Every structure is written in structure tokens, then in C-alpha cells.
Coordinates of C-alpha atoms in Angstrom, one line a residue:
M389 CA 64.9 83.2 19.6
D390 CA 67.4 81.0 21.6
F391 CA 65.4 78.5 23.7
D392 CA 68.5 76.4 24.3
P393 CA 68.4 75.3 27.9
K394 CA 72.2 75.5 28.0
E395 CA 72.0 79.2 27.1
K396 CA 73.0 81.0 30.3
F397 CA 75.0 83.9 31.4
W398 CA 77.3 84.1 34.4
T399 CA 78.2 87.3 36.2
R400 CA 80.7 87.7 39.1
F401 CA 79.8 90.1 41.9
P402 CA 82.8 90.8 44.1
P403 CA 82.1 92.8 47.3
E404 CA 84.2 95.7 46.0
G405 CA 82.2 95.9 42.8
T406 CA 83.3 96.1 39.2
K407 CA 82.7 98.3 36.2
T408 CA 79.4 96.5 35.6
T409 CA 78.4 95.4 39.1
P410 CA 77.8 97.5 42.3
P411 CA 79.7 97.0 45.6
H412 CA 77.8 95.0 48.2
Q413 CA 78.0 93.8 51.8
S414 CA 77.9 90.1 51.1
V415 CA 80.5 87.6 50.1
D416 CA 81.8 87.2 46.6
F417 CA 79.2 85.4 44.5
R418 CA 78.3 84.5 41.0
W419 CA 74.9 85.1 39.4
K420 CA 73.5 83.1 36.5
D421 CA 70.7 84.0 34.1
Y422 CA 69.0 81.1 32.3
C423 CA 67.8 81.9 28.7
P424 CA 68.1 85.7 29.4
L425 CA 66.8 86.8 25.9
V426 CA 63.6 84.7 26.2
F427 CA 62.8 86.0 29.7
R428 CA 63.5 89.5 28.6
R429 CA 60.9 89.1 25.9
L430 CA 58.5 87.6 28.4
R431 CA 59.0 90.5 30.8
D432 CA 58.2 92.9 27.8
L433 CA 55.1 90.8 27.0
F434 CA 54.0 91.1 30.7
Q435 CA 54.8 94.8 30.7
V436 CA 57.5 94.5 33.4
D437 CA 60.0 97.4 33.4
P438 CA 63.6 96.0 33.2
A439 CA 64.9 98.5 35.8
E440 CA 62.0 97.9 38.2
Y441 CA 62.5 94.2 37.9
M442 CA 66.2 94.3 38.8
L443 CA 65.7 96.8 41.6
A444 CA 62.9 94.7 43.1
I445 CA 64.9 91.5 43.2
C446 CA 68.4 92.9 43.7
G447 CA 67.9 96.2 45.4
N448 CA 68.8 97.1 49.0
D449 CA 65.3 96.5 50.3
A450 CA 65.1 93.1 52.0
L451 CA 62.8 90.5 50.5
R452 CA 60.0 89.3 52.8
E453 CA 59.9 85.6 53.6
L454 CA 56.4 84.3 53.3
S455 CA 56.6 80.9 54.9
S456 CA 59.0 78.2 56.1
P457 CA 59.6 75.5 53.5
G458 CA 56.6 73.2 53.0
K459 CA 56.9 69.6 51.9
S460 CA 58.5 70.8 48.6
G461 CA 61.4 72.3 50.6
S462 CA 61.0 75.6 48.7
F463 CA 61.2 79.0 50.3
F464 CA 59.0 81.8 49.1
Y465 CA 59.7 85.5 49.2
L466 CA 57.9 88.7 48.2
T467 CA 59.6 91.8 46.9
Q468 CA 58.9 95.1 48.7
D469 CA 56.5 96.3 46.0
D470 CA 54.5 93.1 46.2
R471 CA 54.7 92.6 42.4
F472 CA 57.1 89.7 42.3
M473 CA 57.2 86.4 44.1
I474 CA 60.5 84.5 44.4
K475 CA 60.6 80.7 44.9
T476 CA 63.7 78.6 45.5
V477 CA 63.5 75.5 43.3
K478 CA 65.2 72.2 42.7
K479 CA 67.4 71.5 39.6
S480 CA 64.6 69.2 38.3
E481 CA 62.1 72.1 38.4
V482 CA 64.4 74.3 36.4
K483 CA 64.9 71.5 33.9
V484 CA 61.1 71.2 33.5
L485 CA 60.6 74.9 33.0
L486 CA 63.4 75.2 30.4
R487 CA 62.1 72.1 28.6
M488 CA 58.7 73.6 28.3
L489 CA 59.8 77.2 27.7
P490 CA 59.3 77.2 23.9
S491 CA 55.7 75.9 24.3
Y492 CA 55.1 78.2 27.3
Y493 CA 56.3 81.3 25.3
K494 CA 54.1 80.4 22.4
H495 CA 51.1 79.8 24.7
V496 CA 51.2 83.1 26.7
C497 CA 51.9 85.0 23.5
Q498 CA 48.8 83.5 21.8
Y499 CA 46.5 83.8 24.8
E500 CA 46.9 87.1 26.7
N501 CA 44.3 85.9 29.2
S502 CA 46.2 82.8 30.1
L503 CA 45.9 81.9 33.7
V504 CA 49.1 80.0 34.0
T505 CA 51.9 81.4 36.2
R506 CA 53.7 84.4 34.7
F507 CA 57.4 83.6 34.8
Y508 CA 59.8 86.5 34.7
G509 CA 63.1 84.9 35.1
V510 CA 65.2 81.9 36.2
H511 CA 68.4 82.6 38.1
C512 CA 71.1 80.9 40.1
V513 CA 73.3 82.4 42.8
K514 CA 76.5 80.7 43.9
P515 CA 78.5 82.2 46.8
V516 CA 82.2 81.4 46.8
G517 CA 82.7 78.1 48.6
G518 CA 78.9 77.7 48.9
Q519 CA 76.1 75.7 47.2
K520 CA 74.1 76.9 44.2
I521 CA 70.7 78.4 45.0
R522 CA 68.3 78.2 42.1
F523 CA 65.2 80.4 42.0
I524 CA 62.4 81.5 39.8
V525 CA 60.7 84.9 39.7
M526 CA 57.0 85.0 39.2
G527 CA 54.1 87.4 39.2
N528 CA 52.3 87.7 42.6
L529 CA 48.6 86.9 41.9
F530 CA 47.6 88.8 45.0
C531 CA 49.4 92.1 44.3
S532 CA 46.4 94.3 45.0
E533 CA 45.4 97.3 47.1
Y534 CA 42.4 95.2 48.3
R535 CA 42.8 92.9 51.3
I536 CA 42.6 89.2 50.4
Q537 CA 40.4 87.9 53.1
R538 CA 40.1 84.3 52.0
R539 CA 42.6 82.2 49.9
F540 CA 42.1 78.8 48.4
D541 CA 44.5 76.3 46.8
L542 CA 42.3 74.1 44.7
K543 CA 43.3 70.9 42.8
G544 CA 40.0 69.1 42.2
S545 CA 41.2 66.2 44.4
S546 CA 40.0 65.2 47.9
H547 CA 42.6 63.0 49.5
G548 CA 44.4 65.1 52.2
R549 CA 42.9 68.3 50.7
S550 CA 41.9 70.1 53.9
T551 CA 43.7 72.5 56.3
A552 CA 44.8 71.2 59.6
K553 CA 43.5 74.3 61.4
P554 CA 40.2 74.3 63.2
E555 CA 37.7 76.8 61.9
G556 CA 38.3 79.2 64.8
E557 CA 42.0 79.6 64.0
I558 CA 41.6 80.3 60.2
D559 CA 42.6 83.8 59.3
E560 CA 43.5 85.8 56.2
T561 CA 46.9 84.2 56.0
T562 CA 45.6 80.7 56.0
T563 CA 45.6 78.9 52.6
L564 CA 42.5 76.7 52.5
K565 CA 42.1 73.6 50.3
D566 CA 39.4 71.8 48.3
L567 CA 37.5 70.3 51.3
D568 CA 37.6 73.6 53.1
L569 CA 35.9 75.5 50.2
N570 CA 32.5 76.9 51.3
F571 CA 31.7 79.2 48.3
A572 CA 30.6 78.9 44.7
F573 CA 31.6 81.9 42.6
R574 CA 29.0 83.5 40.2
L575 CA 30.5 85.4 37.3
Q576 CA 28.9 87.5 34.6
R577 CA 28.1 85.5 31.5
N578 CA 31.0 86.9 29.3
W579 CA 33.6 86.4 32.1
Y580 CA 32.3 82.9 32.8
Q581 CA 32.5 81.8 29.2
E582 CA 36.0 83.3 28.8
L583 CA 37.1 81.5 32.0
M584 CA 35.8 78.1 30.8
K585 CA 37.5 78.6 27.4
Q586 CA 40.8 79.7 28.9
I587 CA 40.9 76.9 31.5
K588 CA 40.4 74.4 28.7
R589 CA 43.3 76.0 26.7
D590 CA 45.6 76.2 29.7
C591 CA 44.9 72.6 30.7
E592 CA 45.5 71.3 27.2
F593 CA 48.8 73.1 27.2
L594 CA 49.8 71.5 30.6
E595 CA 48.5 68.1 29.5
A596 CA 50.7 68.2 26.3
E597 CA 53.7 69.1 28.5
R598 CA 52.9 66.1 30.8
I599 CA 52.4 68.5 33.8
M600 CA 50.1 67.6 36.7
D601 CA 49.6 68.5 40.4
Y602 CA 48.9 72.1 39.6
S603 CA 46.4 74.2 41.5
L604 CA 44.0 77.1 41.0
L605 CA 44.9 79.7 43.6
V606 CA 41.9 81.9 44.4
G607 CA 41.9 85.0 46.5
V608 CA 38.7 86.6 47.7
H609 CA 38.0 90.2 48.8
F610 CA 34.6 90.9 50.3
R611 CA 33.5 94.3 49.2
D612 CA 31.1 94.9 52.2
D613 CA 33.1 95.4 55.4
N614 CA 30.2 94.0 57.5
T615 CA 30.6 90.7 55.7
G616 CA 34.2 90.4 56.9
E617 CA 33.1 91.1 60.5
K618 CA 30.3 88.5 60.3
M619 CA 32.8 85.9 59.1
G620 CA 35.3 86.7 61.8
L621 CA 37.5 88.8 59.5
S622 CA 37.6 92.0 61.4
P623 CA 40.1 94.4 60.0
F624 CA 41.3 95.2 63.5
V625 CA 42.0 91.7 64.7
L626 CA 44.2 89.0 63.3
R627 CA 42.7 85.8 64.6
S628 CA 45.9 83.9 64.9
G629 CA 47.0 86.0 67.8
R630 CA 50.5 86.1 66.3
I631 CA 51.5 89.1 64.2
D632 CA 55.0 88.8 62.8
S633 CA 56.5 91.8 60.9
Y634 CA 55.2 90.7 57.5
Q635 CA 51.7 90.1 58.8
N636 CA 51.6 93.3 60.7
E637 CA 52.8 95.3 57.7
K638 CA 50.1 93.7 55.4
F639 CA 47.5 94.2 58.2
M640 CA 48.2 97.9 58.6
R641 CA 48.3 98.3 54.8
G642 CA 44.9 96.6 54.6
C643 CA 43.5 98.9 57.2
R644 CA 44.7 102.0 55.3
F645 CA 43.1 100.7 52.1
L646 CA 39.9 99.7 54.0
E647 CA 39.5 103.3 55.1
A648 CA 39.7 104.4 51.5
E649 CA 37.4 101.6 50.4
L650 CA 34.7 102.7 52.8
Q651 CA 34.7 106.1 51.2
D652 CA 34.2 104.6 47.8
M653 CA 32.8 101.1 48.0
D654 CA 31.7 100.9 44.4
R655 CA 35.0 101.8 42.9
I656 CA 35.4 98.3 41.3
L657 CA 32.2 98.7 39.3
A658 CA 32.3 102.5 38.7
G659 CA 34.2 104.5 36.1
R660 CA 37.3 104.9 38.2
K661 CA 37.9 101.2 38.5
P662 CA 41.3 99.4 38.4
S663 CA 42.0 97.4 35.3
I664 CA 39.8 94.2 35.2
R665 CA 41.1 91.2 33.4
L666 CA 40.5 87.5 33.7
G667 CA 41.8 86.4 37.1
A668 CA 42.5 90.0 38.4
N669 CA 40.1 92.5 40.0
M670 CA 37.2 90.5 38.8
P671 CA 33.8 91.4 40.3
A672 CA 31.7 88.4 41.2
R673 CA 29.2 87.1 43.7
A674 CA 30.2 84.4 46.2
E675 CA 27.5 82.0 47.3
R676 CA 27.9 80.5 50.8
M677 CA 27.8 76.8 51.0
A678 CA 28.3 74.2 53.7
R679 CA 32.0 73.2 54.1
R680 CA 32.7 70.4 51.7
S681 CA 32.7 67.4 54.0
D682 CA 30.8 65.4 51.4
F683 CA 33.2 66.1 48.6
D684 CA 31.5 63.6 46.2
Q685 CA 28.3 65.7 45.8
Y686 CA 30.4 68.4 44.1
T687 CA 32.6 66.2 41.9
S688 CA 30.2 63.6 40.7
G689 CA 28.8 63.9 37.2
G690 CA 25.3 64.3 38.4
A691 CA 26.1 67.1 40.9
T692 CA 24.1 70.3 40.7
H693 CA 25.3 73.7 41.7
P694 CA 24.5 74.8 45.2
S695 CA 21.7 77.4 45.4
H696 CA 19.9 79.7 47.8
G697 CA 22.9 80.3 50.0
E698 CA 24.0 83.7 51.4
M699 CA 25.3 85.9 48.7
Y700 CA 28.3 88.3 49.0
E701 CA 29.7 90.9 46.6
V702 CA 33.4 90.0 46.1
V703 CA 36.5 90.8 44.0
L704 CA 38.4 87.7 42.8
Y705 CA 42.0 87.0 42.0
F706 CA 43.0 83.7 40.6
G707 CA 45.5 81.8 38.5
V708 CA 47.0 78.4 37.8
I709 CA 50.1 77.8 39.9
D710 CA 52.7 75.0 40.6
I711 CA 53.0 74.0 36.9
L712 CA 56.6 72.6 37.2
Q713 CA 55.7 69.1 38.3
D714 CA 55.8 66.6 35.5
Y715 CA 54.5 63.0 35.7
D716 CA 57.9 61.4 36.3
I717 CA 58.7 58.0 37.9
T718 CA 58.5 59.5 41.4
K719 CA 54.9 60.7 40.8
K720 CA 54.0 57.3 39.3
I721 CA 55.3 55.5 42.4
E722 CA 53.4 58.0 44.6
H723 CA 50.2 57.3 42.7
A724 CA 50.6 53.5 43.0
Y725 CA 51.4 53.8 46.8
K726 CA 48.5 56.2 47.6
S727 CA 46.1 54.1 45.5
L728 CA 46.5 51.3 48.0
Q729 CA 45.2 53.6 50.8
A730 CA 42.6 55.7 49.0
D731 CA 40.4 55.9 45.9
P732 CA 42.9 56.3 43.0
A733 CA 40.6 59.0 41.5
S734 CA 40.7 61.1 44.7
I735 CA 44.5 61.6 45.0
S736 CA 46.5 64.4 43.5
A737 CA 49.2 62.4 41.8
V738 CA 47.5 61.1 38.7
D739 CA 48.2 60.9 35.0
P740 CA 48.2 64.4 33.3
K741 CA 45.2 63.5 31.1
L742 CA 43.1 62.4 34.0
Y743 CA 44.4 65.3 36.1
S744 CA 43.4 67.9 33.4
K745 CA 39.9 66.5 33.0
R746 CA 39.3 66.3 36.8
F747 CA 40.6 69.8 37.3
R748 CA 38.4 71.3 34.5
D749 CA 35.3 69.4 35.8
F750 CA 36.0 70.8 39.3
I751 CA 36.4 74.4 38.0
S752 CA 33.2 74.2 36.1
R753 CA 31.4 73.4 39.4
I754 CA 32.8 76.0 41.6
F755 CA 32.4 78.8 39.1
I756 CA 28.8 79.5 37.9
E757 CA 27.3 81.6 35.2
D758 CA 25.3 84.3 36.9
G759 CA 22.0 84.6 35.2

């Protein structure tokens, strides 16, 4: 298979269309596919239908923008069917992905339960007279009929790892961080053991590729509707007081599925359940803890798991995201600078080997084998 990063295919899309391209309302542009054969094989591996893929990212239905650019400067979009997430990326990120593509391909082929991001394609669009826009297409971890009522972006570091929102303004769309985490997740023995093994494999792969600054993205659905109401997650109120078109659509969709869910609350654990795999539709119990203001007690070697907190039946979705940051000179400088202001072990930008160990240690403390 051709993993040559220079292997790419340009297609011109004039507004009037051609024998191989449809007419469109936009300006004349060119479209580039990077390593098309490799990504075609990856889409096959991940069971993505070719026609559905192209229709989702190139069809007439508009993409939904998820957020304004963060500190990375990237934009995020969801396709109408919720299956694919599109992220605009820098040239340097494309280079990292293409560099690691042979190892990535081998890794996801070898481990079907791998939790690393599922990449479906790398593309570039260049309007006539305009700048190139590079983007990657990934699987959406939270593509589910269940409402994701809490979401956490977890790195295992503490410096700057909390949301700026006060507790009263946190809603279902808020991405919380390490210091905001107020749950430990109890998994059945087999799932727990598989998770620990797979996290180790995935971290070893990322460490070998000199990747750091990745996160475990966790989505939590509470199976008991009363739990949501107790926690201020009423299905009929979005606490932010601001409902844009995307939030409103997701909110209404959540209400429809909530109604169905109330009729069959045990569907996850009964015979008519959706497919359960590591990181998707996973039944678990979430144990309530105090918010992690004292981070050290959960990361130190002598820490014990929290116990005797309130317990909730949940469905979990999780995966390892943001895996395109290598430990380059910029990150080394960032580490040196932040080390002057905070404990070097507490910051995110650290050597990949240290990052991997800290990340795995953290995961082993927030996930617990349910006895």
C-alpha cells in the first residue's frame, strides 16, 4: 500500500460541473485527497460506506459548526447524520498524521478495540484565488441516540485544567476538564481489564510516535431521568439560557429519545441493546466524588479510589483524541516556560514518555474494577 505522504490526488470542481463532478453554487475550487488508497482501506476497516461518506461531507446538507476556534485556531463541524466530525488543521498537523500513517494503520488493524481517533480522510480545498483549507474527517465519539449529559476532556495534568464556568452555568454542551471531574467510573471486570490493556497499547503507540498532549474524551449518559433532574440536567431546560440552532436541534432530538428511553429504560442491558464495544454504549456505574480541588490526592502514587459516594447507572462513550501534536521545539519551549511558573509534572506539555505514564496512571484511577 502507498503510504507516501506525497501521494495525493487533485480534482477540479468548476461551478458548471464536469463529467466527473456535479454542478454547484460556489466558486471554482480544487479538492485534494491525501493518501486516498490508505484512507479508503481505513474507511473499509471502520465499516464506513463510501457513498455515505462522500454524501455526508460533500452533500447539499450544511455542516453544523460546533464552536468558534479555540486556542488551536481550528474549526469543528458535524455532518448532518452526526457520524463524522470535521476539523480544520494546520499544515504541521497534516504532516504529523501522514508521517505516522503507516504505524497508525498497522495499529488499528491489529487492535480493533483501539481507542485512538478514527481517521477517515485528509483533504484540502483551494478556491480559485483563495487560500488552502486543510481538514481531517474523524469519527464522532458521541454519535448516539442517547443524550450526552456530561462530557470531560481529561489529560492527567492539573495546570490550567478546569473550566472557567461557575458550577451553575455548566450545561450539557460544556466540556469539563481534569479538575472538574467529580466521578469515578466502575466497569465490569472484563471491560475494565480490556480498557487497561488497550490504553497501555495505545499509549505505547503514541509514545513511539513522539505524540503528547492527547486527551481522553468521556461522554456520560445517566440512565435514570431523575438523576439528570437532581443534577440540574432537566431535559426541558438548557441551563445556559442560550439556545442556538445547533443546541436546539440536539435538545429536541434528546427529548424525543428521552421519551423512548422512559418506555424502555433497560434497553442497554437487555436483549435489544445497541452494539456495545470498548468506548461505545458501555454500561457502567458512576460514583459521585467531590470536585477535584485537591488534585494531588488522585494522582499521587499512594492515592486510593474514592468510595461510598452516590452511585448512578450510566452509559459511557470515550476515546483518545488530539493525537496530532508531536513533541517539537515549540512544545519543548512551552514546557520550559511553564515549568518556571508551575510544577513541571503538573503541566500538559511534557516529554511523550512522561506524558504516557502520567496519562495511564490517571486513567487507572478514574476507572475502577466493579467488584
